[in-house]
Amino acid sequence: MRFVRELAEPWGLLLAATSAGAAWAVQLPVLAALGVGVTVLAARAGVAAATRPKPLPEPEERPLPDVEPGSPEADWLRRAEAAADGFRSISASLDTGPLADRVADMEPVVRETVDTLRRLAARTSATGKALARVDLGAVSAEKARLRKDLKTADDDIRGDLIQSLEAVQAQEDVHARLSSAQRKLLAQLRSGALGLDGLVARAAELSAATGDSLLDTTTIGELSEQLEGIRRGVVETEEATRRSLG
């Protein structure tokens, strides 16, 4: 309890002892002097417990997106995260100068890019799970049977067969859209991870220069342009897949 903790505070005990000593000094009985000290201690603890601000709650950790372990998207995401760690390490090792300033400015963009790649990896896993629910072989076989039946169907069942064929075709279309989206997502994950790898390699190369005097502003600016290209690519892919898949 907060009140009990306040009773044990050193300043509270000192104040109580001082009050008791003052009471004894004016010739109050010993028990009465002790009572004064206890009263002061309790009063001080009560006020402190009531007025001390409550500690702020620890911020909740945001759950990570659900990325299928061992999947290609998980591997590419892990590589992108490793590249971001490498970039952060290079930034921390640079001496003060134009390159250090530019790399420090780029760190938030690198983190943002990895966050987007993390969402893309999660969407890739979700797309893969959705694809697994559509048995394309069975759908294609059913479509072939329906088309064959339609050739010899009587008029009274033709409408039902057409509806069934449309339903099967809808499943085939969904599978095609999901497959296309999955390929696009994986391609962007690979491109983003390898792009960040290249960015780290370039930053490491520039950091190995003997001095900032060897680096002109155009050379340093190429780093930002390279990162912006990576960021724009992953953002555009996220927006495109969101529109196509919902």
Tab-separated table of C-alpha atoms in Angstrom:
chain	number	residue	atom	x	y	z
A	1	MET	CA	0.000	0.000	0.000
A	2	ARG	CA	1.109	3.558	-0.729
A	3	PHE	CA	0.318	4.713	2.842
A	4	VAL	CA	2.532	2.011	4.360
A	5	ARG	CA	5.395	2.909	2.006
A	6	GLU	CA	5.093	6.553	3.006
A	7	LEU	CA	5.379	5.603	6.695
A	8	ALA	CA	8.824	4.175	5.962
A	9	GLU	CA	10.081	7.252	4.112
A	10	PRO	CA	13.261	8.602	5.833
A	11	TRP	CA	12.056	12.207	5.763
A	12	GLY	CA	8.810	11.239	7.456
A	13	LEU	CA	10.624	9.371	10.202
A	14	LEU	CA	12.987	12.310	10.731
A	15	LEU	CA	10.062	14.731	10.986
A	16	ALA	CA	8.304	12.480	13.491
A	17	ALA	CA	11.444	12.138	15.604
A	18	THR	CA	11.980	15.881	15.570
A	19	SER	CA	8.381	16.520	16.634
A	20	ALA	CA	8.624	13.980	19.446
A	21	GLY	CA	11.897	15.533	20.618
A	22	ALA	CA	10.347	18.995	20.643
A	23	ALA	CA	7.409	17.746	22.679
A	24	TRP	CA	9.725	16.090	25.200
A	25	ALA	CA	11.815	19.273	25.365
A	26	VAL	CA	8.820	21.259	26.591
A	27	GLN	CA	8.507	18.698	29.390
A	28	LEU	CA	5.591	16.637	28.076
A	29	PRO	CA	5.533	13.059	29.413
A	30	VAL	CA	7.499	10.543	27.388
A	31	LEU	CA	4.383	8.687	26.198
A	32	ALA	CA	2.753	11.941	25.188
A	33	ALA	CA	5.871	12.993	23.273
A	34	LEU	CA	5.910	9.658	21.472
A	35	GLY	CA	2.247	10.135	20.656
A	36	VAL	CA	3.020	13.495	19.069
A	37	GLY	CA	5.695	11.869	16.888
A	38	VAL	CA	3.373	9.054	15.804
A	39	THR	CA	0.604	11.516	15.010
A	40	VAL	CA	2.915	13.675	12.902
A	41	LEU	CA	4.248	10.606	11.066
A	42	ALA	CA	0.752	9.315	10.295
A	43	ALA	CA	-0.473	12.716	9.161
A	44	ARG	CA	2.516	13.245	6.901
A	45	ALA	CA	2.152	9.764	5.359
A	46	GLY	CA	-1.554	10.283	4.770
A	47	VAL	CA	-1.078	13.589	2.999
A	48	ALA	CA	1.810	12.272	0.894
A	49	ALA	CA	-0.113	9.140	-0.090
A	50	ALA	CA	-3.118	11.197	-1.138
A	51	THR	CA	-1.203	13.793	-3.129
A	52	ARG	CA	1.634	11.815	-4.728
A	53	PRO	CA	0.877	11.376	-8.445
A	54	LYS	CA	0.115	7.835	-9.538
A	55	PRO	CA	2.742	6.245	-11.763
A	56	LEU	CA	1.834	6.205	-15.429
A	57	PRO	CA	0.926	2.773	-16.781
A	58	GLU	CA	3.495	1.075	-18.938
A	59	PRO	CA	2.685	1.492	-22.622
A	60	GLU	CA	1.205	-1.659	-24.109
A	61	GLU	CA	3.306	-3.361	-26.737
A	62	ARG	CA	1.647	-3.406	-30.118
A	63	PRO	CA	1.101	-6.974	-31.308
A	64	LEU	CA	3.195	-7.935	-34.268
A	65	PRO	CA	1.363	-8.868	-37.470
A	66	ASP	CA	0.736	-12.583	-37.967
A	67	VAL	CA	3.501	-13.753	-40.316
A	68	GLU	CA	3.651	-17.481	-41.010
A	69	PRO	CA	6.865	-18.860	-39.434
A	70	GLY	CA	9.266	-20.424	-41.906
A	71	SER	CA	7.483	-18.912	-44.904
A	72	PRO	CA	9.280	-17.012	-47.694
A	73	GLU	CA	7.719	-13.774	-46.470
A	74	ALA	CA	9.054	-14.395	-42.951
A	75	ASP	CA	12.547	-14.925	-44.363
A	76	TRP	CA	12.459	-11.700	-46.392
A	77	LEU	CA	11.067	-9.747	-43.445
A	78	ARG	CA	13.835	-11.056	-41.187
A	79	ARG	CA	16.396	-9.946	-43.759
A	80	ALA	CA	14.853	-6.459	-43.947
A	81	GLU	CA	14.883	-6.153	-40.160
A	82	ALA	CA	18.545	-7.222	-40.082
A	83	ALA	CA	19.348	-4.549	-42.671
A	84	ALA	CA	17.587	-1.922	-40.534
A	85	ASP	CA	19.667	-3.015	-37.531
A	86	GLY	CA	22.818	-2.693	-39.636
A	87	PHE	CA	21.846	0.791	-40.783
A	88	ARG	CA	21.210	1.850	-37.194
A	89	SER	CA	24.627	0.482	-36.188
A	90	ILE	CA	26.355	2.436	-38.950
A	91	SER	CA	24.515	5.602	-37.920
A	92	ALA	CA	25.702	5.232	-34.328
A	93	SER	CA	29.325	4.724	-35.417
A	94	LEU	CA	29.680	7.776	-37.670
A	95	ASP	CA	31.659	10.819	-36.612
A	96	THR	CA	29.916	14.187	-36.666
A	97	GLY	CA	29.589	15.520	-40.200
A	98	PRO	CA	27.306	15.743	-43.253
A	99	LEU	CA	27.146	11.978	-43.727
A	100	ALA	CA	26.268	11.369	-40.071
A	101	ASP	CA	23.537	14.007	-40.249
A	102	ARG	CA	22.018	12.551	-43.406
A	103	VAL	CA	22.112	8.970	-42.115
A	104	ALA	CA	20.511	10.037	-38.818
A	105	ASP	CA	17.718	11.768	-40.756
A	106	MET	CA	17.146	8.571	-42.726
A	107	GLU	CA	16.730	6.285	-39.715
A	108	PRO	CA	13.004	7.065	-39.159
A	109	VAL	CA	12.314	6.410	-42.851
A	110	VAL	CA	14.126	3.073	-42.627
A	111	ARG	CA	11.971	2.116	-39.633
A	112	GLU	CA	8.822	3.209	-41.463
A	113	THR	CA	9.813	1.136	-44.483
A	114	VAL	CA	10.389	-1.963	-42.361
A	115	ASP	CA	7.028	-1.433	-40.653
A	116	THR	CA	5.363	-1.380	-44.073
A	117	LEU	CA	7.254	-4.513	-45.099
A	118	ARG	CA	6.043	-6.158	-41.902
A	119	ARG	CA	2.447	-5.408	-42.869
A	120	LEU	CA	3.083	-6.703	-46.385
A	121	ALA	CA	4.513	-9.919	-44.952
A	122	ALA	CA	1.427	-10.360	-42.790
A	123	ARG	CA	-0.846	-9.769	-45.789
A	124	THR	CA	1.200	-12.286	-47.779
A	125	SER	CA	0.656	-14.921	-45.098
A	126	ALA	CA	-3.057	-14.128	-44.948
A	127	THR	CA	-3.279	-14.412	-48.734
A	128	GLY	CA	-1.537	-17.770	-48.638
A	129	LYS	CA	-4.005	-19.078	-46.052
A	130	ALA	CA	-6.915	-17.885	-48.195
A	131	LEU	CA	-5.448	-19.597	-51.249
A	132	ALA	CA	-5.202	-22.866	-49.335
A	133	ARG	CA	-8.982	-22.817	-48.854
A	134	VAL	CA	-9.612	-22.928	-52.608
A	135	ASP	CA	-8.882	-26.321	-54.191
A	136	LEU	CA	-8.109	-25.187	-57.714
A	137	GLY	CA	-7.881	-28.749	-59.039
A	138	ALA	CA	-11.345	-29.610	-57.759
A	139	VAL	CA	-12.739	-26.299	-59.023
A	140	SER	CA	-11.319	-26.873	-62.526
A	141	ALA	CA	-12.663	-30.440	-62.632
A	142	GLU	CA	-16.126	-29.285	-61.563
A	143	LYS	CA	-16.064	-26.534	-64.171
A	144	ALA	CA	-15.247	-29.071	-66.884
A	145	ARG	CA	-18.092	-31.377	-65.778
A	146	LEU	CA	-20.622	-28.525	-65.761
A	147	ARG	CA	-19.621	-27.411	-69.252
A	148	LYS	CA	-19.991	-30.978	-70.492
A	149	ASP	CA	-23.406	-31.341	-68.865
A	150	LEU	CA	-24.584	-28.068	-70.380
A	151	LYS	CA	-24.093	-29.419	-73.889
A	152	THR	CA	-26.784	-32.084	-73.402
A	153	ALA	CA	-28.899	-30.450	-70.665
A	154	ASP	CA	-32.665	-30.058	-71.024
A	155	ASP	CA	-34.107	-26.591	-70.773
A	156	ASP	CA	-35.591	-27.242	-67.312
A	157	ILE	CA	-32.135	-27.710	-65.719
A	158	ARG	CA	-30.051	-25.492	-67.955
A	159	GLY	CA	-30.579	-22.431	-65.735
A	160	ASP	CA	-29.396	-24.326	-62.634
A	161	LEU	CA	-26.304	-25.564	-64.438
A	162	ILE	CA	-25.454	-22.042	-65.580
A	163	GLN	CA	-25.752	-20.739	-62.012
A	164	SER	CA	-23.491	-23.527	-60.787
A	165	LEU	CA	-20.979	-22.749	-63.496
A	166	GLU	CA	-20.976	-19.070	-62.513
A	167	ALA	CA	-20.359	-20.006	-58.868
A	168	VAL	CA	-17.449	-22.228	-59.845
A	169	GLN	CA	-16.061	-19.534	-62.116
A	170	ALA	CA	-16.217	-17.056	-59.205
A	171	GLN	CA	-14.039	-19.393	-57.114
A	172	GLU	CA	-11.557	-19.669	-59.974
A	173	ASP	CA	-11.460	-15.874	-60.299
A	174	VAL	CA	-10.832	-15.456	-56.567
A	175	HIS	CA	-7.958	-17.923	-56.756
A	176	ALA	CA	-6.454	-16.028	-59.683
A	177	ARG	CA	-6.647	-12.684	-57.855
A	178	LEU	CA	-5.152	-14.143	-54.697
A	179	SER	CA	-2.336	-15.809	-56.618
A	180	SER	CA	-1.522	-12.578	-58.442
A	181	ALA	CA	-1.527	-10.597	-55.198
A	182	GLN	CA	0.688	-13.148	-53.465
A	183	ARG	CA	3.247	-13.029	-56.268
A	184	LYS	CA	3.257	-9.224	-56.189
A	185	LEU	CA	3.641	-9.111	-52.414
A	186	LEU	CA	6.506	-11.600	-52.373
A	187	ALA	CA	8.248	-9.755	-55.195
A	188	GLN	CA	8.000	-6.468	-53.280
A	189	LEU	CA	9.182	-8.052	-50.039
A	190	ARG	CA	12.215	-9.399	-51.861
A	191	SER	CA	12.845	-6.076	-53.578
A	192	GLY	CA	12.455	-4.110	-50.339
A	193	ALA	CA	14.736	-6.386	-48.326
A	194	LEU	CA	17.435	-6.455	-50.988
A	195	GLY	CA	17.089	-2.696	-51.448
A	196	LEU	CA	17.697	-2.126	-47.745
A	197	ASP	CA	20.680	-4.480	-47.937
A	198	GLY	CA	22.080	-2.371	-50.750
A	199	LEU	CA	21.421	0.815	-48.798
A	200	VAL	CA	23.388	-0.519	-45.839
A	201	ALA	CA	26.255	-1.574	-48.082
A	202	ARG	CA	26.358	1.886	-49.655
A	203	ALA	CA	26.242	3.617	-46.263
A	204	ALA	CA	29.066	1.377	-45.034
A	205	GLU	CA	31.113	2.222	-48.125
A	206	LEU	CA	30.661	5.950	-47.577
A	207	SER	CA	31.480	5.631	-43.888
A	208	ALA	CA	34.797	4.049	-44.831
A	209	ALA	CA	35.916	7.260	-46.567
A	210	THR	CA	38.900	8.879	-44.907
A	211	GLY	CA	36.973	12.079	-44.222
A	212	ASP	CA	33.782	13.937	-45.038
A	213	SER	CA	35.789	16.186	-47.346
A	214	LEU	CA	35.835	13.299	-49.810
A	215	LEU	CA	32.042	13.182	-49.934
A	216	ASP	CA	30.183	15.813	-51.915
A	217	THR	CA	26.556	16.584	-51.264
A	218	THR	CA	25.457	14.763	-54.413
A	219	THR	CA	27.060	11.515	-53.269
A	220	ILE	CA	25.455	11.783	-49.830
A	221	GLY	CA	22.108	12.712	-51.379
A	222	GLU	CA	22.111	9.469	-53.364
A	223	LEU	CA	21.518	7.604	-50.121
A	224	SER	CA	18.266	9.461	-49.493
A	225	GLU	CA	17.149	8.964	-53.084
A	226	GLN	CA	17.833	5.245	-52.848
A	227	LEU	CA	15.853	4.949	-49.622
A	228	GLU	CA	12.954	7.009	-50.981
A	229	GLY	CA	12.713	4.669	-53.964
A	230	ILE	CA	12.497	1.666	-51.633
A	231	ARG	CA	9.923	3.336	-49.399
A	232	ARG	CA	7.754	4.441	-52.298
A	233	GLY	CA	7.774	0.948	-53.796
A	234	VAL	CA	6.561	-0.808	-50.652
A	235	VAL	CA	3.916	1.855	-49.956
A	236	GLU	CA	2.539	1.627	-53.492
A	237	THR	CA	2.385	-2.160	-53.255
A	238	GLU	CA	0.538	-1.960	-49.948
A	239	GLU	CA	-2.013	0.457	-51.411
A	240	ALA	CA	-2.458	-1.616	-54.578
A	241	THR	CA	-3.034	-4.884	-52.731
A	242	ARG	CA	-5.400	-3.177	-50.317
A	243	ARG	CA	-7.498	-1.981	-53.262
A	244	SER	CA	-7.486	-5.366	-55.003
A	245	LEU	CA	-8.099	-7.550	-51.950
A	246	GLY	CA	-9.954	-5.139	-49.681
